Tab-separated table of C-alpha atoms and ligand atoms in Angstrom:
chain	number	residue	atom	x	y	z
U	126	UNK	CA	-27.363	-2.553	20.924
U	127	UNK	CA	-25.699	-3.713	17.683
U	128	UNK	CA	-24.069	-7.098	17.195
U	129	UNK	CA	-20.946	-5.389	15.809
U	130	UNK	CA	-19.408	-1.968	16.111
U	131	UNK	CA	-17.003	-1.640	13.209
U	132	UNK	CA	-14.305	0.920	13.726
U	133	UNK	CA	-13.002	2.054	10.340
U	134	UNK	CA	-15.013	2.078	7.125
U	135	UNK	CA	-11.963	1.067	5.075
U	136	UNK	CA	-11.636	-2.178	3.145
U	137	UNK	CA	-11.341	-4.538	6.111
U	138	UNK	CA	-14.221	-2.999	8.043
U	139	UNK	CA	-16.443	-2.833	4.972
U	140	UNK	CA	-15.889	-6.441	3.858
U	141	UNK	CA	-16.533	-7.568	7.418
U	142	UNK	CA	-19.678	-5.426	7.752
U	143	UNK	CA	-21.043	-6.608	4.406
U	144	UNK	CA	-20.534	-10.295	5.223
U	145	UNK	CA	-21.765	-10.007	8.813
U	146	UNK	CA	-24.927	-8.229	7.606
U	147	UNK	CA	-25.495	-11.038	5.071
U	148	UNK	CA	-25.422	-13.432	8.033
U	149	UNK	CA	-28.147	-11.432	9.756
U	150	UNK	CA	-25.922	-9.486	12.166
U	151	UNK	CA	-26.637	-5.846	12.911
U	152	UNK	CA	-23.651	-3.552	12.340
U	153	UNK	CA	-22.730	0.050	12.950
U	154	UNK	CA	-19.639	1.325	11.117
U	155	UNK	CA	-17.877	4.452	12.302
U	156	UNK	CA	-14.904	6.313	10.870
U	157	UNK	CA	-13.044	9.348	12.115
U	158	UNK	CA	-12.524	10.553	8.543
U	159	UNK	CA	-15.168	12.510	6.630
U	160	UNK	CA	-15.529	9.762	4.012
U	161	UNK	CA	-15.761	5.993	3.676
U	162	UNK	CA	-13.181	3.683	2.005
U	163	UNK	CA	-10.131	4.518	4.149
U	164	UNK	CA	-6.959	4.599	2.091
U	165	UNK	CA	-8.559	3.231	-1.049
U	166	UNK	CA	-10.800	6.310	-1.276
U	167	UNK	CA	-11.135	7.639	-4.821
U	168	UNK	CA	-12.952	10.785	-5.833
U	169	UNK	CA	-14.318	11.857	-9.210
U	170	UNK	CA	-12.785	15.153	-10.292
U	171	UNK	CA	-13.732	16.251	-13.834
U	172	UNK	CA	-14.345	12.639	-14.806
U	173	UNK	CA	-10.973	11.460	-13.480
U	174	UNK	CA	-10.906	9.061	-10.518
U	175	UNK	CA	-8.376	10.620	-8.153
U	176	UNK	CA	-6.667	8.152	-5.794
U	177	UNK	CA	-6.581	10.469	-2.767
U	178	UNK	CA	-4.221	8.277	-0.743
U	179	UNK	CA	-1.795	7.214	-3.445
U	180	UNK	CA	-1.888	4.833	-6.389
U	181	UNK	CA	-3.994	1.746	-5.761
U	182	UNK	CA	-3.752	-1.110	-8.230
U	183	UNK	CA	-5.713	-4.219	-7.448
U	184	UNK	CA	-3.685	-7.382	-8.046
U	185	UNK	CA	-3.952	-10.908	-6.740
U	186	UNK	CA	-3.054	-14.510	-7.402
U	187	UNK	CA	-6.010	-15.684	-5.423
U	188	UNK	CA	-8.916	-16.628	-7.725
U	189	UNK	CA	-11.602	-16.668	-4.996
U	190	UNK	CA	-10.558	-13.144	-3.907
U	191	UNK	CA	-10.606	-11.946	-7.527
U	192	UNK	CA	-14.076	-13.436	-7.952
U	193	UNK	CA	-15.175	-11.848	-4.678
U	194	UNK	CA	-14.105	-8.297	-5.578
U	195	UNK	CA	-15.620	-8.679	-9.040
U	196	UNK	CA	-19.016	-8.955	-7.348
U	197	UNK	CA	-18.657	-5.276	-6.493
U	198	UNK	CA	-17.037	-3.845	-9.625
U	199	UNK	CA	-15.884	-4.536	-13.125
U	200	UNK	CA	-12.144	-4.079	-13.630
U	201	UNK	CA	-10.297	-2.643	-16.610
U	202	UNK	CA	-7.177	-4.238	-18.064
U	203	UNK	CA	-4.667	-1.767	-16.610
U	204	UNK	CA	-1.240	-3.307	-16.047
U	205	UNK	CA	1.033	-1.381	-13.743
U	206	UNK	CA	4.313	-0.544	-15.530
U	207	UNK	CA	6.005	2.267	-13.637
U	208	UNK	CA	8.920	4.197	-15.045
U	209	UNK	CA	11.816	5.111	-12.762
U	210	UNK	CA	13.578	8.420	-13.237
U	211	UNK	CA	17.107	8.742	-11.908
U	212	UNK	CA	18.513	12.218	-12.683
U	213	UNK	CA	17.947	12.441	-16.472
U	214	UNK	CA	17.835	8.696	-17.062
U	215	UNK	CA	14.596	6.722	-17.453
U	216	UNK	CA	14.301	3.025	-16.647
U	217	UNK	CA	11.467	0.524	-16.836
U	218	UNK	CA	10.341	-1.203	-13.664
U	219	UNK	CA	10.283	-3.791	-12.263
U	220	UNK	CA	13.867	-4.852	-12.915
U	221	UNK	CA	13.723	-6.657	-16.242
U	222	UNK	CA	15.531	-6.915	-19.583
U	223	UNK	CA	14.390	-3.403	-20.589
U	224	UNK	CA	15.985	-2.035	-17.394
U	225	UNK	CA	19.202	-4.008	-17.926
U	226	UNK	CA	19.425	-2.955	-21.561
U	227	UNK	CA	19.139	0.724	-20.600
U	228	UNK	CA	21.580	0.324	-17.701
U	229	UNK	CA	24.334	-1.699	-19.415
U	230	UNK	CA	23.463	-1.946	-23.101
U	231	UNK	CA	23.059	-5.724	-22.786
U	232	UNK	CA	20.635	-7.492	-25.104
U	233	UNK	CA	20.392	-11.058	-23.831
U	234	UNK	CA	19.471	-12.602	-20.462
U	235	UNK	CA	22.868	-14.326	-20.318
U	236	UNK	CA	24.686	-10.967	-20.623
U	237	UNK	CA	22.503	-9.392	-17.925
U	238	UNK	CA	22.926	-12.356	-15.582
U	239	UNK	CA	26.686	-12.286	-16.061
U	240	UNK	CA	26.861	-8.623	-14.981
U	241	UNK	CA	24.675	-9.181	-11.934
U	242	UNK	CA	26.677	-12.277	-10.984
U	243	UNK	CA	29.941	-10.319	-11.229
U	244	UNK	CA	28.560	-7.415	-9.164
U	245	UNK	CA	27.154	-9.811	-6.588
U	246	UNK	CA	30.524	-11.593	-6.269
U	247	UNK	CA	32.235	-8.223	-5.723
U	248	UNK	CA	30.027	-7.554	-2.684
U	249	UNK	CA	30.959	-10.886	-1.051
U	250	UNK	CA	27.410	-11.234	0.339
U	251	UNK	CA	26.315	-14.850	0.843
U	252	UNK	CA	23.302	-14.515	3.125
U	253	UNK	CA	21.629	-11.069	2.987
U	254	UNK	CA	20.858	-9.679	6.436
U	255	UNK	CA	19.129	-6.413	5.565
U	256	UNK	CA	17.548	-4.533	2.663
U	257	UNK	CA	20.840	-3.191	1.295
U	258	UNK	CA	22.442	-6.621	1.236
U	259	UNK	CA	19.308	-8.190	-0.207
U	260	UNK	CA	19.149	-5.617	-3.013
U	261	UNK	CA	22.864	-5.927	-3.841
U	262	UNK	CA	22.528	-9.698	-3.818
U	263	UNK	CA	19.495	-9.739	-6.108
U	264	UNK	CA	20.296	-6.988	-8.568
U	265	UNK	CA	23.929	-5.845	-8.198
U	266	UNK	CA	25.462	-2.495	-7.328
U	267	UNK	CA	24.328	-0.357	-10.305
U	268	UNK	CA	20.640	-1.139	-9.899
U	269	UNK	CA	20.919	-0.713	-6.137
U	270	UNK	CA	22.627	2.677	-6.436
U	271	UNK	CA	20.416	4.176	-9.132
U	272	UNK	CA	17.018	2.603	-8.560
U	273	UNK	CA	16.778	1.355	-4.989
U	274	UNK	CA	18.917	3.162	-2.432
U	275	UNK	CA	17.607	6.736	-2.878
U	276	UNK	CA	13.980	5.717	-3.264
U	277	UNK	CA	14.005	3.359	-0.301
U	278	UNK	CA	15.793	5.728	2.061
U	279	UNK	CA	13.333	8.518	1.164
U	280	UNK	CA	10.368	6.205	1.518
U	281	UNK	CA	11.344	4.801	4.888
U	282	UNK	CA	13.522	7.630	6.303
U	283	UNK	CA	16.139	5.058	7.286
U	284	UNK	CA	19.395	3.691	6.043
U	285	UNK	CA	18.881	0.619	3.831
U	286	UNK	CA	21.091	-1.342	6.220
U	287	UNK	CA	18.542	-0.835	8.996
U	288	UNK	CA	15.573	-2.034	6.956
U	289	UNK	CA	14.276	-5.606	6.689
U	290	UNK	CA	15.102	-7.484	3.486
U	291	UNK	CA	11.510	-8.544	2.773
U	292	UNK	CA	10.483	-5.040	1.630
U	293	UNK	CA	12.566	-5.325	-1.521
U	294	UNK	CA	11.503	-8.906	-2.209
U	295	UNK	CA	8.129	-7.442	-3.164
U	296	UNK	CA	9.708	-6.259	-6.436
U	297	UNK	CA	10.139	-8.855	-9.168
U	298	UNK	CA	13.457	-9.245	-10.978
U	299	UNK	CA	13.153	-11.068	-14.257
U	300	UNK	CA	15.171	-11.810	-17.352
U	301	UNK	CA	12.456	-11.251	-19.929
U	302	UNK	CA	11.272	-8.033	-21.599
U	303	UNK	CA	8.210	-7.616	-19.380
U	304	UNK	CA	7.367	-4.357	-17.576
U	305	UNK	CA	4.419	-5.724	-15.576
U	306	UNK	CA	5.155	-4.624	-11.988
U	307	UNK	CA	3.317	-7.606	-10.507
U	308	UNK	CA	3.611	-11.364	-10.958
U	309	UNK	CA	-0.040	-11.962	-10.079
U	310	UNK	CA	-2.577	-13.619	-12.389
U	311	UNK	CA	-5.248	-10.932	-11.938
U	312	UNK	CA	-4.857	-7.170	-12.067
U	313	UNK	CA	-6.821	-4.030	-12.870
U	314	UNK	CA	-8.490	-0.811	-11.778
U	315	UNK	CA	-12.211	-0.806	-10.983
U	316	UNK	CA	-14.412	1.161	-13.382
U	317	UNK	CA	-15.996	3.968	-11.358
U	318	UNK	CA	-13.295	3.914	-8.649
U	319	UNK	CA	-12.796	2.134	-5.345
U	320	UNK	CA	-15.197	4.276	-3.317
U	321	UNK	CA	-18.093	2.822	-5.277
U	322	UNK	CA	-17.000	-0.696	-4.220
U	323	UNK	CA	-17.116	0.321	-0.578
U	324	UNK	CA	-20.489	2.034	-1.072
U	325	UNK	CA	-21.851	-1.257	-2.369
U	326	UNK	CA	-20.360	-3.206	0.536
U	327	UNK	CA	-21.877	-0.799	3.045
U	328	UNK	CA	-25.309	-0.560	1.364
U	329	UNK	CA	-27.968	-0.900	4.065
U	330	UNK	CA	-25.439	-0.582	6.908
U	331	UNK	CA	-25.524	2.397	9.243
U	332	UNK	CA	-22.356	4.473	8.875
U	333	UNK	CA	-21.338	7.436	10.989
U	334	UNK	CA	-18.488	9.554	9.660
U	335	UNK	CA	-16.386	12.130	11.544
U	336	UNK	CA	-16.786	9.810	14.514
U	337	UNK	CA	-13.755	8.852	16.535
U	338	UNK	CA	-13.957	5.575	18.447
U	339	UNK	CA	-12.565	6.985	21.682
U	340	UNK	CA	-15.191	9.753	21.902
U	341	UNK	CA	-17.940	7.474	20.678
U	342	UNK	CA	-17.301	4.687	23.159
U	343	UNK	CA	-17.238	7.079	26.114
U	344	UNK	CA	-20.745	8.219	25.184
U	345	UNK	CA	-21.988	4.774	24.075
U	346	UNK	CA	-20.178	2.148	26.151
U	347	UNK	CA	-22.773	-0.514	25.373
U	348	UNK	CA	-23.209	0.208	21.661
U	349	UNK	CA	-22.371	-3.329	20.516
U	350	UNK	CA	-21.699	-6.836	21.752
U	351	UNK	CA	-18.446	-7.029	19.778
U	352	UNK	CA	-16.075	-4.551	18.197
U	353	UNK	CA	-14.071	-4.927	15.012
U	354	UNK	CA	-11.166	-2.510	15.246
U	355	UNK	CA	-9.195	-1.508	12.137
U	356	UNK	CA	-7.340	1.463	13.600
U	357	UNK	CA	-3.824	1.299	15.044
U	358	UNK	CA	-3.519	-1.380	17.718
U	359	UNK	CA	-1.023	0.590	19.847
U	360	UNK	CA	-3.315	3.633	19.842
U	361	UNK	CA	-6.219	1.437	20.976
U	362	UNK	CA	-4.237	0.349	24.037
U	363	UNK	CA	-3.162	3.927	24.816
U	364	UNK	CA	0.441	3.244	23.692
U	365	UNK	CA	0.797	1.307	26.928
U	366	UNK	CA	4.057	-0.374	25.879
U	367	UNK	CA	5.186	2.591	23.736
U	368	UNK	CA	4.310	3.590	20.166
U	369	UNK	CA	4.912	1.325	17.198
U	370	UNK	CA	6.701	3.064	14.335
U	371	UNK	CA	4.898	4.053	11.163
U	372	UNK	CA	5.739	5.962	8.040
U	373	UNK	CA	3.482	8.767	6.928
U	374	UNK	CA	2.994	10.490	3.570
U	375	UNK	CA	2.041	13.914	2.283
U	376	UNK	CA	0.132	14.106	-0.988
U	377	UNK	CA	0.348	17.238	-3.122
U	378	UNK	CA	-2.282	17.218	-5.850
U	379	UNK	CA	-2.429	19.596	-8.809
U	380	UNK	CA	-4.760	20.065	-11.771
U	381	UNK	CA	-2.895	20.972	-14.938
U	382	UNK	CA	-4.314	22.349	-18.201
U	383	UNK	CA	-2.476	19.746	-20.299
U	384	UNK	CA	-3.822	16.529	-21.738
U	385	UNK	CA	-0.875	14.328	-20.901
U	386	UNK	CA	1.720	15.363	-18.336
U	387	UNK	CA	4.064	12.410	-17.960
U	388	UNK	CA	2.849	9.717	-20.351
U	389	UNK	CA	2.429	7.082	-17.639
U	390	UNK	CA	0.320	6.552	-14.516
U	391	UNK	CA	3.325	6.152	-12.208
U	392	UNK	CA	6.782	7.701	-12.457
U	393	UNK	CA	9.129	6.961	-9.556
U	394	UNK	CA	11.881	9.442	-8.688
U	395	UNK	CA	14.652	7.251	-7.385
U	396	UNK	CA	17.350	9.848	-6.645
U	397	UNK	CA	17.847	11.424	-3.233
U	398	UNK	CA	17.996	14.950	-4.753
U	399	UNK	CA	14.208	14.914	-5.449
U	400	UNK	CA	12.117	15.115	-2.248
U	401	UNK	CA	9.146	13.081	-3.462
U	402	UNK	CA	9.161	9.367	-4.329
U	403	UNK	CA	6.660	9.370	-7.155
U	404	UNK	CA	4.248	11.344	-9.295
U	405	UNK	CA	1.037	9.682	-10.296
U	406	UNK	CA	-1.095	10.934	-13.167
U	407	UNK	CA	-4.506	9.585	-12.283
U	408	UNK	CA	-6.178	9.540	-15.712
U	409	UNK	CA	-3.722	6.941	-17.046
U	410	UNK	CA	-5.095	4.305	-14.641
U	411	UNK	CA	-8.234	4.417	-16.778
U	412	UNK	CA	-6.763	5.401	-20.167
U	413	UNK	CA	-8.538	8.786	-19.779
U	414	UNK	CA	-8.699	11.267	-22.678
U	415	UNK	CA	-9.937	14.336	-20.780
U	416	UNK	CA	-8.477	17.711	-21.932
U	417	UNK	CA	-6.924	18.377	-18.474
U	418	UNK	CA	-5.011	16.205	-16.101
U	419	UNK	CA	-4.500	15.691	-12.357
U	420	UNK	CA	-1.198	14.695	-10.825
U	421	UNK	CA	-0.158	13.873	-7.266
U	422	UNK	CA	3.337	14.066	-5.826
U	423	UNK	CA	3.923	11.691	-2.942
U	424	UNK	CA	6.272	12.923	-0.206
U	425	UNK	CA	7.288	10.475	2.505
U	426	UNK	CA	7.056	11.944	6.002
U	427	UNK	CA	8.114	11.056	9.524
U	428	UNK	CA	5.107	9.830	11.449
U	429	UNK	CA	3.868	11.598	14.553
U	430	UNK	CA	0.613	11.087	16.416
U	431	UNK	CA	-1.256	13.830	14.547
U	432	UNK	CA	-0.489	12.261	11.124
U	433	UNK	CA	-1.944	9.242	9.305
U	434	UNK	CA	0.082	6.075	9.922
U	435	UNK	CA	0.207	4.776	6.331
U	436	UNK	CA	2.906	2.131	6.553
U	437	UNK	CA	3.821	-0.079	9.514
U	438	UNK	CA	7.618	-0.344	9.843
U	439	UNK	CA	7.945	-4.111	10.237
U	440	UNK	CA	11.475	-4.414	11.594
U	441	UNK	CA	12.368	-6.781	14.462
U	442	UNK	CA	12.011	-4.137	17.154
U	443	UNK	CA	8.493	-3.161	16.087
U	444	UNK	CA	7.391	-6.721	15.421
U	445	UNK	CA	8.371	-7.668	18.981
U	446	UNK	CA	6.451	-4.711	20.366
U	447	UNK	CA	3.462	-5.612	18.214
U	448	UNK	CA	3.465	-9.147	19.682
U	449	UNK	CA	2.919	-7.597	23.118
U	450	UNK	CA	-0.086	-5.648	21.866
U	451	UNK	CA	-1.352	-8.751	20.065
U	452	UNK	CA	-1.309	-10.661	23.355
U	453	UNK	CA	-3.416	-7.922	24.941
U	454	UNK	CA	-5.751	-8.035	21.957
U	455	UNK	CA	-6.200	-11.799	22.268
U	456	UNK	CA	-7.240	-11.374	25.887
U	457	UNK	CA	-10.146	-9.251	24.686
U	458	UNK	CA	-12.793	-11.818	23.755
U	459	UNK	CA	-15.127	-9.033	22.606
U	460	UNK	CA	-12.779	-7.613	19.974
U	461	UNK	CA	-11.368	-8.449	16.561
U	462	UNK	CA	-8.354	-6.457	15.369
U	463	UNK	CA	-7.992	-6.378	11.598
U	464	UNK	CA	-6.481	-4.628	8.593
U	465	UNK	CA	-3.143	-2.963	7.965
U	466	UNK	CA	-3.155	-1.093	11.280
U	467	UNK	CA	-5.020	-3.583	13.461
U	468	UNK	CA	-2.630	-6.364	12.365
U	469	UNK	CA	0.375	-4.020	12.011
U	470	UNK	CA	1.280	-5.591	8.701
U	471	UNK	CA	2.092	-4.342	5.191
U	472	UNK	CA	-1.023	-5.879	3.595
U	473	UNK	CA	-2.182	-5.352	0.034
U	474	UNK	CA	-5.906	-5.091	-0.682
U	475	UNK	CA	-6.309	-8.752	-1.648
U	476	UNK	CA	-4.738	-9.882	1.637
U	477	UNK	CA	-6.990	-7.515	3.588
U	478	UNK	CA	-10.080	-8.959	1.918
U	479	UNK	CA	-8.892	-12.511	2.629
U	480	UNK	CA	-8.261	-11.641	6.301
U	481	UNK	CA	-11.705	-10.025	6.675
U	482	UNK	CA	-13.409	-13.025	5.077
U	483	UNK	CA	-11.486	-15.328	7.432
U	484	UNK	CA	-12.614	-13.265	10.424
U	485	UNK	CA	-16.228	-13.601	9.276
U	486	UNK	CA	-16.062	-17.385	9.007
U	487	UNK	CA	-15.423	-17.432	12.764
U	488	UNK	CA	-18.779	-15.757	13.472
S	410	FAD	P1	-7.588	1.655	6.135
S	410	FAD	O1	-7.928	1.899	4.731
S	410	FAD	O2	-6.487	2.449	6.762
S	410	FAD	O3	-8.917	1.850	7.001
S	410	FAD	C1	-8.912	2.035	8.389
S	410	FAD	C2	-9.939	3.099	8.714
S	410	FAD	O4	-10.074	3.175	10.144
S	410	FAD	C3	-9.543	4.491	8.240
S	410	FAD	O5	-10.553	5.026	7.419
S	410	FAD	C4	-9.392	5.289	9.539
S	410	FAD	O6	-9.836	6.636	9.427
S	410	FAD	C5	-10.280	4.510	10.489
S	410	FAD	N1	-9.900	4.674	11.893
S	410	FAD	C6	-8.696	4.423	12.465
S	410	FAD	N2	-8.748	4.667	13.781
S	410	FAD	C7	-10.002	5.084	14.062
S	410	FAD	C8	-10.662	5.493	15.256
S	410	FAD	N3	-10.029	5.523	16.428
S	410	FAD	N4	-11.958	5.852	15.177
S	410	FAD	C9	-12.624	5.836	13.992
S	410	FAD	N5	-12.038	5.454	12.834
S	410	FAD	C10	-10.746	5.079	12.874
S	410	FAD	N6	-2.733	-2.214	-1.839
S	410	FAD	C11	-2.836	-2.866	-3.032
S	410	FAD	O7	-3.372	-3.974	-3.069
S	410	FAD	N7	-2.391	-2.283	-4.186
S	410	FAD	C12	-1.807	-1.056	-4.211
S	410	FAD	O8	-1.424	-0.558	-5.272
S	410	FAD	C13	-1.660	-0.362	-2.965
S	410	FAD	N8	-1.076	0.850	-2.938
S	410	FAD	C14	-0.973	1.505	-1.746
S	410	FAD	C15	-0.399	2.768	-1.756
S	410	FAD	C16	-0.298	3.489	-0.568
S	410	FAD	C17	0.314	4.856	-0.572
S	410	FAD	C18	-0.777	2.913	0.656
S	410	FAD	C19	-0.669	3.676	1.944
S	410	FAD	C20	-1.349	1.651	0.660
S	410	FAD	C21	-1.450	0.940	-0.546
S	410	FAD	N9	-2.058	-0.315	-0.591
S	410	FAD	C22	-2.157	-0.979	-1.796
S	410	FAD	C23	-2.615	-0.966	0.625
S	410	FAD	C24	-4.090	-0.651	0.828
S	410	FAD	O9	-4.268	0.735	1.009
S	410	FAD	C25	-4.554	-1.427	2.082
S	410	FAD	O10	-4.404	-2.808	1.869
S	410	FAD	C26	-6.003	-1.153	2.486
S	410	FAD	O11	-6.421	0.162	2.298
S	410	FAD	C27	-6.142	-1.524	3.961
S	410	FAD	O12	-7.462	-1.386	4.406
S	410	FAD	P2	-7.771	-1.264	5.955
S	410	FAD	O13	-9.239	-1.325	6.084
S	410	FAD	O14	-6.930	-2.244	6.675
S	410	FAD	O15	-7.184	0.134	6.406
S	411	UDP	N1	11.447	0.350	-4.401
S	411	UDP	C1	12.624	0.882	-4.880
S	411	UDP	N2	12.597	1.601	-6.038
S	411	UDP	C2	11.461	1.820	-6.726
S	411	UDP	C3	10.258	1.267	-6.239
S	411	UDP	C4	10.287	0.547	-5.057
S	411	UDP	O1	13.678	0.724	-4.279
S	411	UDP	O2	11.498	2.497	-7.766
S	411	UDP	C5	11.490	-0.405	-3.126
S	411	UDP	C6	11.197	0.464	-1.903
S	411	UDP	O3	12.006	-0.015	-0.841
S	411	UDP	C7	9.740	0.174	-1.621
S	411	UDP	C8	9.660	-1.302	-1.985
S	411	UDP	O4	10.538	-1.441	-3.115
S	411	UDP	O5	9.417	0.424	-0.284
S	411	UDP	C9	8.274	-1.803	-2.319
S	411	UDP	O6	7.783	-1.060	-3.396
S	411	UDP	P1	6.239	-0.977	-3.721
S	411	UDP	O7	6.078	-0.252	-5.007
S	411	UDP	O8	5.671	-2.342	-3.605
S	411	UDP	O9	5.732	-0.069	-2.531
S	411	UDP	P2	4.293	0.549	-2.195
S	411	UDP	O10	3.583	0.786	-3.491
S	411	UDP	O11	3.621	-0.440	-1.323
S	411	UDP	O12	4.646	1.818	-1.514
C-alpha cells in the first residue's frame, strides 16, 4: 500500500509527487495517457521541441515559484509577442501603441486614449456585465471587432455576450510601445522542453502510463491511503449532478521543408472566416535555426466525453455546479482534488505549482 496514489502525471500531480517523496512518502503516479507531463508535454522532433498540446510559455510574478521551477530547468529569454492576423491586416498583441498605430495611425498615447474614450462613450457601457461589454469598455469597438470578437467566439463556441468578463482581463492593454504579452516579472521557455522538467520531478517515483483510474481502482481498491486526483472532478463523481462544460481543441501538426514559415512563434487568426485560432511555429520558442520547421494549427472544438477537456468554461452556471462537486470532494477525507480539472479553474502553470505546493504543506 502506497501513502499516495497520484492520478495524473501532469504538472500538479508531478509537483505533489516530488514534494511528497522528499518528505518520505511513498507515491504511485498513474496516467491514462501514454506519456507523462499532461498538457505541458513537449517532444523533440528533429531538434525542435514540439508543444504537443499548444503553446506553453512559463510566466509568473511569483519569485518563489520562479525559483522553484528553476530547480528543474534553465529558462531562455523568450518573450511572448504574438501577432494577430485579421484578414490581410497584421497587428501586434497585446493591445499596445503598436496595435493602435496600425489600427488608427495614431502616434501618441493621448491620441490613442482619446479614440478609445470616444468609442467607449458611444457604447454607453458603465459597468461591463459580460465579455463583449468588458472588451468594448476596455479597448473600444474597432479592437473588439477586429481582434477580439471572432477569436473569442471561435475559442469558446459562444457569443461574447454569454461569456464572463474575466477571460478578456487576462490580456494587457497598455499605452506604451511594448509587445510583451505578459505583465509578469519572469518569463521564458525551458531549455530541453517541459517533459524533461516532469521527468526530473518524477525521478525515483513509480509511474504507470496507459492506466485509467477507474479501471485501476476496481482492481486495486486498497492501493493507497490517500488519492490525489487531477482529472475532471465531475467525471470522478460519475457526473452525478450533470456534466460541467469544457472546451476542447484539435491540433493539426505539419512538418514543412522551409526554414522560417511565419516569422514568429505565435500568430493568432482573429477573423471568423478562418477555422483555427492560431498557428504556432515551435522552433521560434527557442530561436531555432534548423533547416525545416514544424507548425501546429489549433482548432477549437466542442467538448464531448470522448475528447480532452482542455479549458473549463467558468461561467456562473458551471461555477455553481462545480461548488456542488467541491462539497462532495470535501466530504472525502482521503482525497485531494487539484489542478486545472480537479479545481475546475483556468490555471496557468505557475498557479498550478503554487496550488500543489500548498497541498503538500498540509501533509
Ligand atoms: P493536466 O496537464 O491536464 O494533467 C492532468 C493529467 O491527468 C493528464 O495527463 C490526464 O491524462 C490525467 N488524467 C485525467 N483523468 C485521469 C484518469 N481518470 N485516470 C488517469 N489519468 C487521468 N499555462 C501557462 O502557464 N502558460 C501557457 O502559455 C499556457 N498555455 C496553455 C495552452 C493551452 C492550449 C492549454 C490547454 C493550457 C495552457 N496552459 C498554459 C495551462 C497549463 O497547461 C496548465 O496550467 C497545466 O498543464 C495544468 O496541469 P494539471 O496537472 O492541472 O493538468
Ligand atoms: N483573445 C482575443 N484575441 C486574441 C487573443 C486572445 O480575443 O488574439 C481573448 C480570448 O477570449 C481568449 C482570451 O483573450 O480566450 C485569453 O487569451 P489567452 O491568450 O490568455 O488564452 P490561452 O492562451 O489561455 O488560450
